XYZ file of C-alpha atoms in Angstrom:
659
model
C 12.557 -48.976 -12.914
C 13.801 -46.240 -11.525
C 11.008 -44.115 -10.241
C 8.454 -47.476 -9.888
C 11.662 -48.469 -7.019
C 12.282 -46.215 -5.280
C 8.305 -45.440 -4.736
C 8.326 -48.759 -3.820
C 12.080 -48.213 -0.798
C 8.607 -45.894 -0.262
C 6.145 -47.288 0.610
C 8.249 -49.383 2.120
C 8.930 -46.921 4.848
C 4.810 -45.773 5.671
C 4.769 -46.549 9.177
C 0.960 -45.683 11.201
C 2.411 -46.105 14.208
C 5.856 -43.971 13.818
C 5.622 -40.618 15.424
C 5.070 -37.467 14.750
C 8.671 -35.895 12.349
C 8.946 -39.276 11.102
C 5.704 -39.610 9.338
C 6.130 -35.483 8.997
C 9.071 -36.687 7.290
C 7.265 -38.927 5.045
C 4.817 -37.014 3.290
C 7.655 -34.557 2.400
C 9.121 -37.313 0.867
C 5.674 -38.687 -0.862
C 6.134 -35.476 -2.843
C 9.273 -35.046 -3.332
C 8.731 -38.189 -5.023
C 6.016 -37.129 -6.861
C 7.343 -33.700 -8.002
C 10.554 -35.405 -9.603
C 13.208 -33.545 -11.067
C 10.681 -30.194 -11.046
C 10.244 -31.042 -14.820
C 7.141 -30.768 -16.176
C 4.429 -30.328 -14.047
C 2.492 -33.406 -16.060
C 4.571 -35.778 -14.980
C 4.220 -34.874 -11.929
C 0.327 -35.399 -12.574
C 1.257 -39.045 -14.055
C 3.445 -39.576 -10.534
C -0.221 -39.157 -9.001
C -1.524 -41.421 -10.830
C 1.836 -44.205 -10.963
C 0.911 -43.781 -7.079
C -2.819 -44.621 -6.740
C -2.239 -47.664 -8.761
C 0.480 -48.725 -6.565
C -1.707 -48.690 -3.877
C -4.221 -50.070 -5.479
C -2.020 -53.455 -5.749
C -1.988 -53.586 -2.244
C -4.928 -54.698 -0.287
C -2.360 -54.121 2.938
C -0.670 -50.915 1.062
C -3.886 -49.158 1.362
C -5.473 -50.100 5.241
C -2.065 -48.388 5.799
C -1.739 -45.876 3.559
C -5.972 -45.638 5.037
C -4.493 -45.637 9.291
C -1.670 -43.171 8.333
C -4.514 -40.873 7.085
C -6.811 -41.272 10.690
C -3.252 -40.713 12.766
C -1.767 -37.108 10.594
C -5.684 -35.826 10.967
C -6.038 -36.785 14.201
C -2.461 -34.986 14.666
C -2.305 -31.991 12.992
C -5.250 -29.508 13.166
C -6.478 -28.999 9.465
C -8.843 -27.211 10.464
C -6.675 -24.308 11.002
C -5.001 -24.684 7.730
C -8.434 -24.347 5.650
C -9.206 -21.493 7.477
C -6.174 -19.987 7.440
C -3.548 -20.552 5.575
C -1.844 -17.006 3.765
C -3.571 -14.822 5.294
C -1.046 -11.759 7.695
C -2.098 -12.315 11.378
C -0.022 -9.001 11.073
C -0.458 -4.694 9.788
C 3.086 -3.590 11.031
C 5.988 -3.875 7.223
C 8.513 -4.448 9.450
C 6.919 -7.278 11.635
C 5.911 -8.573 8.976
C 9.120 -8.912 7.335
C 11.052 -9.675 9.887
C 8.729 -12.739 10.413
C 9.528 -13.884 6.237
C 12.824 -14.042 6.394
C 12.933 -15.924 9.595
C 10.770 -18.864 7.566
C 13.082 -18.201 4.604
C 16.500 -17.630 6.924
C 15.848 -20.476 9.601
C 15.007 -24.022 8.648
C 11.986 -25.409 9.280
C 11.477 -29.285 11.267
C 8.632 -31.913 10.292
C 7.442 -32.309 14.934
C 5.130 -30.260 14.481
C 1.253 -30.012 14.390
C 0.709 -26.665 13.188
C -0.990 -28.032 9.873
C -0.199 -24.379 7.648
C 3.757 -24.323 8.665
C 3.388 -28.391 7.434
C 1.509 -27.442 4.483
C 4.424 -25.174 3.481
C 6.963 -27.838 3.793
C 5.167 -30.062 1.849
C 3.583 -28.467 -0.639
C 6.868 -24.583 -0.732
C 5.860 -24.328 -4.773
C 3.756 -23.127 -6.926
C 5.072 -26.177 -8.949
C 2.727 -27.327 -6.965
C 0.011 -25.311 -8.058
C 0.196 -26.184 -11.210
C 0.469 -30.080 -12.036
C -2.938 -30.593 -8.060
C -4.619 -28.204 -11.701
C -4.492 -30.572 -13.656
C -4.506 -33.992 -12.128
C -8.093 -35.349 -13.166
C -11.521 -36.546 -12.634
C -11.110 -39.781 -12.085
C -7.866 -39.366 -10.671
C -9.298 -36.660 -7.642
C -12.257 -39.004 -7.241
C -9.166 -42.049 -6.360
C -8.108 -40.487 -4.400
C -10.712 -39.023 -1.530
C -11.728 -42.950 -2.259
C -8.173 -43.440 -0.510
C -8.200 -41.023 1.801
C -12.188 -42.472 3.274
C -12.358 -42.593 6.712
C -11.220 -45.792 8.052
C -13.738 -48.330 9.087
C -13.514 -47.961 13.502
C -13.120 -43.546 12.555
C -15.079 -41.737 14.612
C -17.744 -40.683 12.059
C -20.775 -40.126 11.589
C -23.101 -42.339 9.138
C -23.654 -39.945 6.928
C -21.724 -37.346 7.286
C -17.827 -37.810 6.310
C -15.627 -36.851 8.985
C -14.273 -34.337 6.506
C -17.842 -32.082 6.403
C -17.520 -31.681 9.477
C -13.652 -29.819 8.834
C -14.632 -27.364 6.201
C -18.012 -26.172 8.500
C -16.053 -25.464 11.251
C -13.487 -24.144 9.259
C -16.261 -21.743 7.078
C -17.245 -21.348 11.049
C -13.582 -20.174 11.463
C -13.725 -17.303 8.592
C -17.018 -16.213 9.618
C -16.158 -14.993 12.976
C -12.775 -13.507 11.325
C -15.752 -11.365 9.311
C -17.489 -10.435 11.530
C -15.136 -9.129 13.797
C -13.078 -7.434 11.189
C -16.630 -5.604 10.368
C -17.812 -4.863 14.062
C -14.394 -3.073 14.397
C -14.699 1.197 15.254
C -12.153 1.015 12.652
C -14.499 -0.487 9.402
C -17.526 0.065 11.225
C -18.135 3.266 12.273
C -16.820 4.419 8.720
C -19.678 2.540 6.808
C -21.964 3.919 4.696
C -25.602 4.610 6.743
C -27.480 1.763 4.818
C -25.256 -0.694 5.858
C -25.293 0.442 9.339
C -28.775 -0.154 8.817
C -29.263 -3.312 6.941
C -26.896 -4.980 10.258
C -25.212 -7.409 7.648
C -22.145 -8.104 10.080
C -25.365 -9.215 13.018
C -27.328 -11.811 10.956
C -23.931 -13.386 9.010
C -23.164 -16.128 12.246
C -26.942 -16.609 13.365
C -27.196 -17.794 9.210
C -23.808 -19.618 9.103
C -25.975 -21.770 12.621
C -29.373 -22.843 10.078
C -25.899 -24.334 7.196
C -25.066 -26.071 9.943
C -28.489 -27.156 11.387
C -29.311 -28.870 7.811
C -26.065 -30.223 6.670
C -26.273 -32.238 9.313
C -29.900 -32.544 10.226
C -31.061 -36.450 9.767
C -32.250 -36.999 7.389
C -31.785 -34.143 5.421
C -33.931 -31.854 3.785
C -32.198 -30.690 0.613
C -35.115 -27.556 -0.070
C -33.787 -26.318 3.233
C -30.430 -27.008 3.358
C -30.321 -25.310 -0.651
C -32.431 -22.191 1.348
C -30.571 -22.003 4.344
C -26.806 -21.982 1.747
C -28.183 -18.995 0.093
C -29.649 -17.043 2.688
C -26.257 -17.812 4.055
C -24.132 -17.128 0.844
C -26.342 -13.639 -0.060
C -25.963 -12.087 3.514
C -22.214 -13.304 2.886
C -22.065 -11.424 0.107
C -24.415 -8.103 2.017
C -21.245 -8.755 4.291
C -18.356 -8.246 1.693
C -20.169 -5.412 -0.247
C -21.297 -2.625 3.596
C -17.089 -2.978 3.716
C -16.402 -1.715 0.696
C -17.950 1.703 1.018
C -15.488 1.865 4.112
C -13.849 2.800 0.566
C -14.985 6.221 -0.584
C -15.141 7.117 3.662
C -11.150 6.339 2.929
C -11.313 8.310 -0.797
C -13.261 11.023 1.252
C -12.096 11.439 5.029
C -8.063 10.207 3.718
C -6.266 6.321 3.427
C -4.440 5.013 5.938
C -2.782 1.661 5.739
C -3.948 -0.490 8.399
C -7.734 0.186 7.380
C -6.651 -1.501 3.631
C -4.786 -3.795 5.440
C -8.750 -5.226 7.570
C -10.369 -4.886 4.179
C -8.126 -6.137 2.056
C -8.020 -10.049 4.449
C -11.788 -9.273 4.944
C -11.889 -9.263 0.851
C -9.931 -12.584 0.764
C -11.839 -14.069 3.600
C -14.686 -13.562 1.892
C -13.810 -15.775 -0.848
C -12.230 -18.516 1.441
C -15.106 -18.394 2.109
C -16.864 -18.657 -0.948
C -14.076 -21.744 -1.630
C -15.236 -23.237 1.231
C -19.033 -23.081 0.387
C -17.930 -24.785 -3.001
C -16.571 -27.192 -1.848
C -19.618 -28.185 1.205
C -22.087 -27.707 -1.163
C -21.413 -29.620 -4.139
C -22.558 -33.122 -4.642
C -18.342 -34.206 -6.542
C -16.269 -32.240 -4.491
C -13.409 -33.610 -5.500
C -12.083 -30.878 -7.755
C -13.743 -28.499 -5.493
C -11.251 -29.859 -3.434
C -8.343 -29.427 -6.390
C -8.973 -26.171 -6.847
C -9.410 -25.093 -3.267
C -5.317 -26.787 -2.165
C -4.105 -25.591 -4.514
C -4.683 -22.291 -3.995
C -3.455 -22.437 -0.195
C 0.286 -23.385 -2.438
C -0.312 -19.714 -4.193
C -1.580 -18.494 -1.099
C 1.423 -19.676 1.026
C 3.391 -18.471 -1.817
C 2.348 -14.787 -1.406
C 1.857 -15.269 2.313
C 6.167 -16.071 2.504
C 6.904 -13.792 -0.515
C 9.056 -10.956 0.425
C 8.986 -9.392 -2.750
C 4.560 -9.687 -1.841
C 5.105 -8.025 0.601
C 6.737 -5.025 -0.903
C 4.792 -5.160 -3.967
C 1.192 -5.091 -1.649
C 2.338 -2.409 0.412
C 4.006 -0.312 -2.212
C 0.231 -0.709 -3.574
C -1.192 0.732 0.268
C 1.106 3.879 0.572
C 0.705 4.590 -3.204
C -2.506 4.754 -3.379
C -2.805 6.974 0.281
C 0.165 10.202 -1.223
C -0.892 9.770 -4.622
C -5.378 9.808 -3.246
C -4.193 13.732 -1.785
C -1.486 14.874 -4.239
C -4.621 14.159 -7.363
C -6.203 16.914 -5.187
C -3.183 19.648 -5.618
C -1.847 18.255 -8.537
C -5.369 20.004 -10.678
C -4.330 22.352 -10.558
C -1.005 23.049 -12.138
C -2.724 22.437 -15.569
C -3.931 24.679 -17.082
C -6.677 23.502 -19.861
C -6.895 26.680 -21.975
C -5.437 29.675 -23.332
C -6.071 31.511 -20.688
C -4.649 29.021 -18.035
C -1.933 29.086 -19.749
C -0.671 32.777 -20.204
C -1.567 32.980 -16.459
C -0.084 30.169 -15.433
C 3.922 33.028 -17.667
C 3.414 34.730 -15.368
C 2.690 33.221 -12.202
C 5.831 31.073 -13.087
C 7.220 34.584 -13.670
C 5.944 35.845 -10.209
C 8.769 32.328 -8.271
C 11.309 33.133 -11.597
C 11.463 36.718 -10.279
C 11.518 35.761 -6.493
C 13.421 33.024 -7.561
C 16.451 34.628 -8.270
C 16.494 37.158 -4.420
C 16.979 32.953 -3.321
C 19.389 32.997 -5.590
C 21.501 35.773 -4.451
C 21.256 34.311 -0.450
C 22.706 31.239 -0.834
C 25.904 33.180 -2.127
C 25.163 35.607 1.529
C 25.194 31.459 3.538
C 28.845 30.310 1.377
C 31.069 34.018 2.231
C 30.754 32.625 5.601
C 32.150 29.556 5.575
C 30.244 27.460 7.377
C 30.682 23.675 8.249
C 29.239 20.993 5.607
C 25.659 20.559 7.792
C 25.378 24.730 9.160
C 25.858 25.072 6.659
C 23.219 22.514 3.939
C 21.203 23.766 6.642
C 20.702 27.448 6.602
C 20.437 26.849 2.805
C 17.981 24.525 3.452
C 16.257 26.451 5.142
C 16.520 28.960 2.905
C 15.168 26.979 0.416
C 12.467 26.325 2.925
C 11.568 30.212 3.280
C 11.530 31.074 -0.575
C 9.331 28.343 -1.257
C 6.828 28.269 1.180
C 7.140 33.177 0.095
C 6.216 31.393 -2.905
C 3.015 29.461 -2.393
C 1.688 32.294 -0.400
C 2.158 34.552 -2.889
C 0.735 32.376 -5.414
C 3.104 32.566 -7.348
C 4.342 28.953 -10.028
C 8.493 27.264 -8.912
C 8.110 25.252 -12.313
C 9.400 21.886 -11.176
C 7.673 21.117 -8.851
C 4.795 20.477 -10.221
C 5.374 17.193 -12.495
C 5.547 14.935 -9.103
C 2.056 17.167 -7.832
C 0.729 16.341 -11.026
C 1.344 13.143 -12.323
C -1.187 12.075 -9.135
C -3.564 13.398 -10.689
C -3.046 12.730 -14.565
C -3.412 9.213 -13.284
C -7.077 9.120 -11.640
C -7.957 10.206 -15.283
C -7.381 6.598 -16.045
C -8.968 5.438 -13.532
C -12.451 3.784 -16.467
C -9.483 3.188 -18.434
C -11.888 0.791 -20.050
C -14.731 3.651 -20.784
C -15.035 5.104 -24.786
C -12.775 7.432 -25.341
C -10.765 6.889 -22.199
C -6.947 6.630 -23.702
C -7.852 10.073 -26.162
C -9.028 12.063 -22.745
C -6.067 11.024 -20.619
C -3.810 11.919 -23.854
C -5.773 15.569 -24.160
C -4.903 15.440 -20.707
C -0.668 14.335 -21.878
C -0.690 17.277 -23.882
C -2.350 20.012 -21.276
C 0.803 19.116 -19.157
C 3.580 19.483 -20.815
C 2.263 22.852 -22.246
C 2.312 23.924 -19.054
C 5.384 22.276 -18.005
C 6.919 24.328 -20.950
C 4.932 27.616 -19.767
C 6.202 27.089 -16.369
C 10.256 26.585 -16.989
C 10.163 28.611 -19.266
C 7.872 31.725 -17.368
C 10.764 31.483 -14.073
C 14.216 31.322 -16.708
C 13.462 34.279 -18.386
C 13.050 36.233 -15.704
C 15.620 35.189 -13.705
C 17.555 35.402 -15.366
C 16.883 39.612 -16.273
C 16.494 40.009 -12.862
C 19.557 38.368 -10.727
C 22.052 40.079 -13.659
C 20.397 44.000 -12.772
C 20.586 42.430 -8.443
C 24.704 42.108 -9.717
C 25.050 45.462 -11.979
C 23.438 47.073 -9.534
C 25.633 46.199 -6.266
C 28.880 46.667 -8.502
C 27.706 50.385 -9.466
C 26.375 51.051 -5.714
C 28.847 49.094 -3.373
C 31.915 48.244 -6.065
C 31.159 44.963 -5.572
C 29.482 42.247 -7.078
C 27.812 39.942 -5.488
C 30.337 36.640 -5.980
C 34.263 38.389 -6.983
C 35.435 36.529 -10.302
C 37.379 33.542 -8.772
C 33.893 32.170 -6.809
C 31.900 33.244 -10.346
C 34.221 31.255 -12.329
C 34.003 28.401 -10.022
C 30.045 28.305 -9.796
C 29.905 28.065 -13.860
C 32.347 24.626 -13.644
C 30.052 23.335 -11.131
C 27.207 23.509 -14.173
C 29.404 22.568 -16.826
C 27.843 19.759 -18.963
C 30.542 18.990 -19.857
C 30.288 17.198 -15.698
C 27.978 15.750 -13.436
C 25.067 17.883 -13.909
C 23.158 15.473 -16.407
C 23.826 13.341 -13.153
C 22.983 16.209 -9.760
C 19.964 17.212 -12.401
C 18.423 13.780 -12.364
C 19.620 14.119 -8.697
C 17.156 16.297 -7.405
C 13.944 14.610 -10.020
C 14.071 12.011 -7.800
C 14.541 15.087 -4.288
C 11.833 16.711 -5.938
C 9.492 13.752 -6.365
C 9.810 12.595 -2.882
C 9.229 16.276 -2.057
C 5.458 15.198 -3.578
C 5.478 11.884 -1.440
C 5.837 13.796 2.145
C 3.114 16.460 0.851
C 0.323 13.545 0.478
C 1.351 12.095 3.766
C 1.689 14.966 4.998
C -2.336 16.320 3.830
C -3.145 12.784 3.858
C -3.415 12.692 7.723
C -4.705 16.136 8.018
C -7.131 14.571 6.908
C -7.881 10.914 7.910
C -6.200 12.181 11.934
C -9.675 15.363 10.669
C -6.725 17.945 12.298
C -9.179 21.175 10.335
C -11.910 19.542 12.771
C -10.413 19.472 15.692
C -8.448 23.279 14.735
C -11.424 24.521 13.245
C -14.444 23.466 16.940
C -11.903 22.176 20.313
C -12.600 23.677 22.271
C -9.093 24.903 23.996
C -7.581 26.365 20.104
C -10.671 27.764 19.754
C -11.174 29.700 23.650
C -7.314 31.026 22.708
C -7.820 32.552 18.888
C -11.095 32.927 20.053
C -13.655 31.199 16.997
C -13.969 32.861 13.578
C -10.027 32.694 13.372
C -10.526 29.333 14.789
C -12.420 28.388 11.760
C -10.062 30.492 9.513
C -6.530 29.429 10.612
C -8.437 25.306 9.612
C -9.830 26.084 5.416
C -5.727 28.530 5.417
C -4.107 24.917 7.209
C -6.872 22.222 5.073
C -5.658 24.610 1.418
C -2.207 24.209 2.122
C -0.704 21.538 4.617
C -0.292 19.352 1.798
C 1.584 23.071 -0.192
C 3.345 23.896 3.591
C 5.485 19.574 3.221
C 5.843 20.118 0.193
C 8.215 22.737 -0.224
C 9.675 22.363 3.237
C 10.765 19.053 3.012
C 12.163 20.276 -0.710
C 13.973 23.356 0.621
C 16.017 20.823 3.531
C 16.759 18.149 0.856
C 17.202 20.548 -1.437
C 20.168 21.727 1.195
C 21.259 18.836 3.847
C 21.839 15.906 0.964
C 24.657 17.173 -0.803
C 25.634 16.948 3.244
C 25.094 14.094 3.853
C 25.856 12.438 1.139
C 29.725 14.321 1.834
C 30.063 12.895 4.886
C 29.725 9.607 3.838
C 32.108 10.525 0.649
C 29.690 10.483 -1.520
C 30.458 13.937 -3.920
C 26.343 14.506 -4.663
C 25.586 17.343 -4.859
C 21.716 19.846 -6.149
C 20.943 21.531 -9.879
C 17.794 22.619 -9.754
C 17.586 24.639 -13.188
C 15.469 28.116 -11.843
C 18.564 28.446 -9.193
C 20.508 26.888 -11.575
C 19.678 29.577 -14.311
C 20.206 32.042 -11.007
C 23.538 31.173 -10.720
C 24.789 31.926 -14.483
C 23.559 34.571 -14.081
C 25.164 35.768 -11.257
C 28.511 34.896 -12.060
C 27.988 36.069 -15.560
C 27.346 39.747 -14.597
C 30.333 39.801 -11.727
C 32.630 39.009 -14.103
C 30.907 41.450 -16.574
C 31.166 41.048 -20.620
C 34.007 40.272 -20.115
C 32.293 36.966 -19.645
C 30.472 35.699 -23.066
C 33.802 35.467 -24.598
C 34.246 32.854 -21.798
C 33.137 29.016 -23.580
C 33.019 28.054 -19.507
C 29.627 30.189 -19.454
C 28.533 28.986 -22.503
C 28.831 25.108 -21.339
C 27.241 26.055 -18.239
C 24.147 27.974 -20.296
C 23.951 25.340 -22.616
C 23.364 22.309 -19.464
C 20.697 24.022 -18.326
C 17.833 22.992 -21.401
C 18.542 19.393 -19.834
C 18.402 20.941 -15.724
C 15.493 21.490 -16.652
C 14.423 17.738 -18.865
C 15.803 16.210 -15.866
C 14.700 17.933 -13.727
C 10.947 17.896 -15.252
C 11.043 14.172 -16.497
C 12.058 11.721 -13.556
C 10.538 13.538 -11.028
C 7.668 12.455 -13.782
C 7.674 9.674 -14.157
C 8.295 8.208 -10.798
C 5.261 9.767 -9.225
C 3.248 8.649 -12.039
C 4.174 5.152 -11.852
C 2.944 5.250 -7.674
C 0.413 6.573 -9.936
C -0.523 3.731 -11.780
C 0.476 1.194 -9.110
C -1.967 2.029 -7.124
C -5.103 2.906 -9.644
C -3.789 -0.858 -10.747
C -3.568 -0.452 -14.048
C -1.556 -3.285 -15.843
C 0.906 -3.661 -19.196
C -1.719 -3.825 -21.637
C -3.135 -0.214 -20.122
C 0.246 1.171 -20.506
C 0.542 -0.118 -24.032
C -2.523 1.511 -25.475
C -1.458 5.350 -23.974
C 1.670 4.337 -24.934
C 1.249 3.768 -28.899
C -1.713 6.585 -28.467
C 0.910 9.743 -26.441
C 2.779 8.341 -29.509
C 0.246 8.482 -32.587
C -0.195 11.853 -31.241
C 3.074 13.733 -31.106
C 3.768 11.910 -34.792
C 0.337 13.967 -35.378
C -0.122 17.243 -33.491
C 3.234 18.008 -32.318
C 2.111 21.810 -31.185
C -0.690 20.799 -28.951
C 2.667 20.680 -26.545
C 4.158 23.646 -26.570
C 0.980 26.018 -27.291
C -2.067 25.333 -26.441
C -5.048 25.922 -30.144
C -7.123 28.856 -30.456
């Protein structure tokens, strides 16, 4: 009785002659009543039938409802709602974020003729989509009869006004598709067969044919179906033509703006197909209900900050991981020969890192302020890492963040037979590569640093650092301190450097800077044609490594200084550098260091530092790559199960290559 009483009061307030704001407030209140307490979607669907029964039992009320609907459709442009609701008009993340925050923080007004804005106020959430999906055919038919054109409305005798509205919405969407297809960013990147077939050129003429047949008197059903099929085929050709741009992006770099336009074009095509279903089906009620439900969902995603972040992070993930995957292939060993070569390269990297360790102590001895000391250390690290790169040596902890995208690229065809087993093979190859690289770095940097320290004592009469500073180094690297936290944080910096590397290489390829270096007249005149070609090839090969190494070096030096400025006690712990520092401290203290517990606490921390450096950077890079390739939770569970099964059956394969 309470629900019926509320409904009676609500229906008594219905006034077709009221102003725009009053009519829209009544509509919002009506849907609030339909939702009730949001208990179950079934209860809301039952209230729709209760509303229809109340209207059908009172003919005067029925006429008032139809008059209200006529006034509503006269003042509010439903075509724009059908064509544009749920689509973002801008590609910039910050401007779109600010728009969504404005909608969440600032109240909307029902005094509007913007159908999309009103739609968000009337049907604000997924609960509405669920109860609309539960409406049966009979209920939908009753709603359609109630909202049919009023007798005094200017309508075609044979063609209802709503068909004109839907056709106009299809026209708006089609024009957006054509505009996107004609934009130079997409048009110049489509494949040659697509450009030759010119699908976007004839889409609107096919739509004009469909419109003519739809509103022709008398209607020729055969001609209408032929026009519909021709337009649908042309629409599919446009969608496939736009998809050919992805092949170009994979080869020539990914642009977030281009991916945004391609996704918008695809969604526009899907919206046109949904509108066509409403237009062409003999009984459109179910198609209209599905369309309204999808509009509710699209509106929720359009307002969601989480959806915006997820969408942009997916595009950014694709942007950086595609290029990192190329570089990461070079760090994965698959046989004994490659494994031995990795050990040799890592040994060379460890030997060169020993010089880096001693230069770090020299910078500390200068007593510079926090910023300038951090900058000097960062530049020195960057120069050392670049030297390792140019000498074709290996720094172990840089590998995981680069190899993770290369591994995730293997998951594109995860449904094919044997794909999971092949991926587990890649995991074993990767783990072996990391073990070889870490051992090669650490087992060489320690004796080389010890040798240099002992030689300095013999030749110069003093070690590179005194006993007080040596003990400070050992206590700072102790397993009993915050070393584990600092090592995990360093892994995060390693991951960040791979993001910088992927973004930089993608920009280099996307903007064709190698071609510019090779053929630009000014560069050619300055360097000469042959040298310009060599420099272009050199930069195309090494740009990712330069970006990764320089950014990593600067972060290792400057991030602790910036953290200290804000009172945050963060530091970095890199396994190769830490092992070298421990060796330098032990060499400075002499044989007596072997009796110090601080030395062994620091030595015990080295395996943990290496494990955290590698695992944290790999984890974040792999998660990013999984997002870029849209690997779902079910497939991730399959992968984890297969890896654990391999570990139980053949644990040695993760450390030593098979003969």
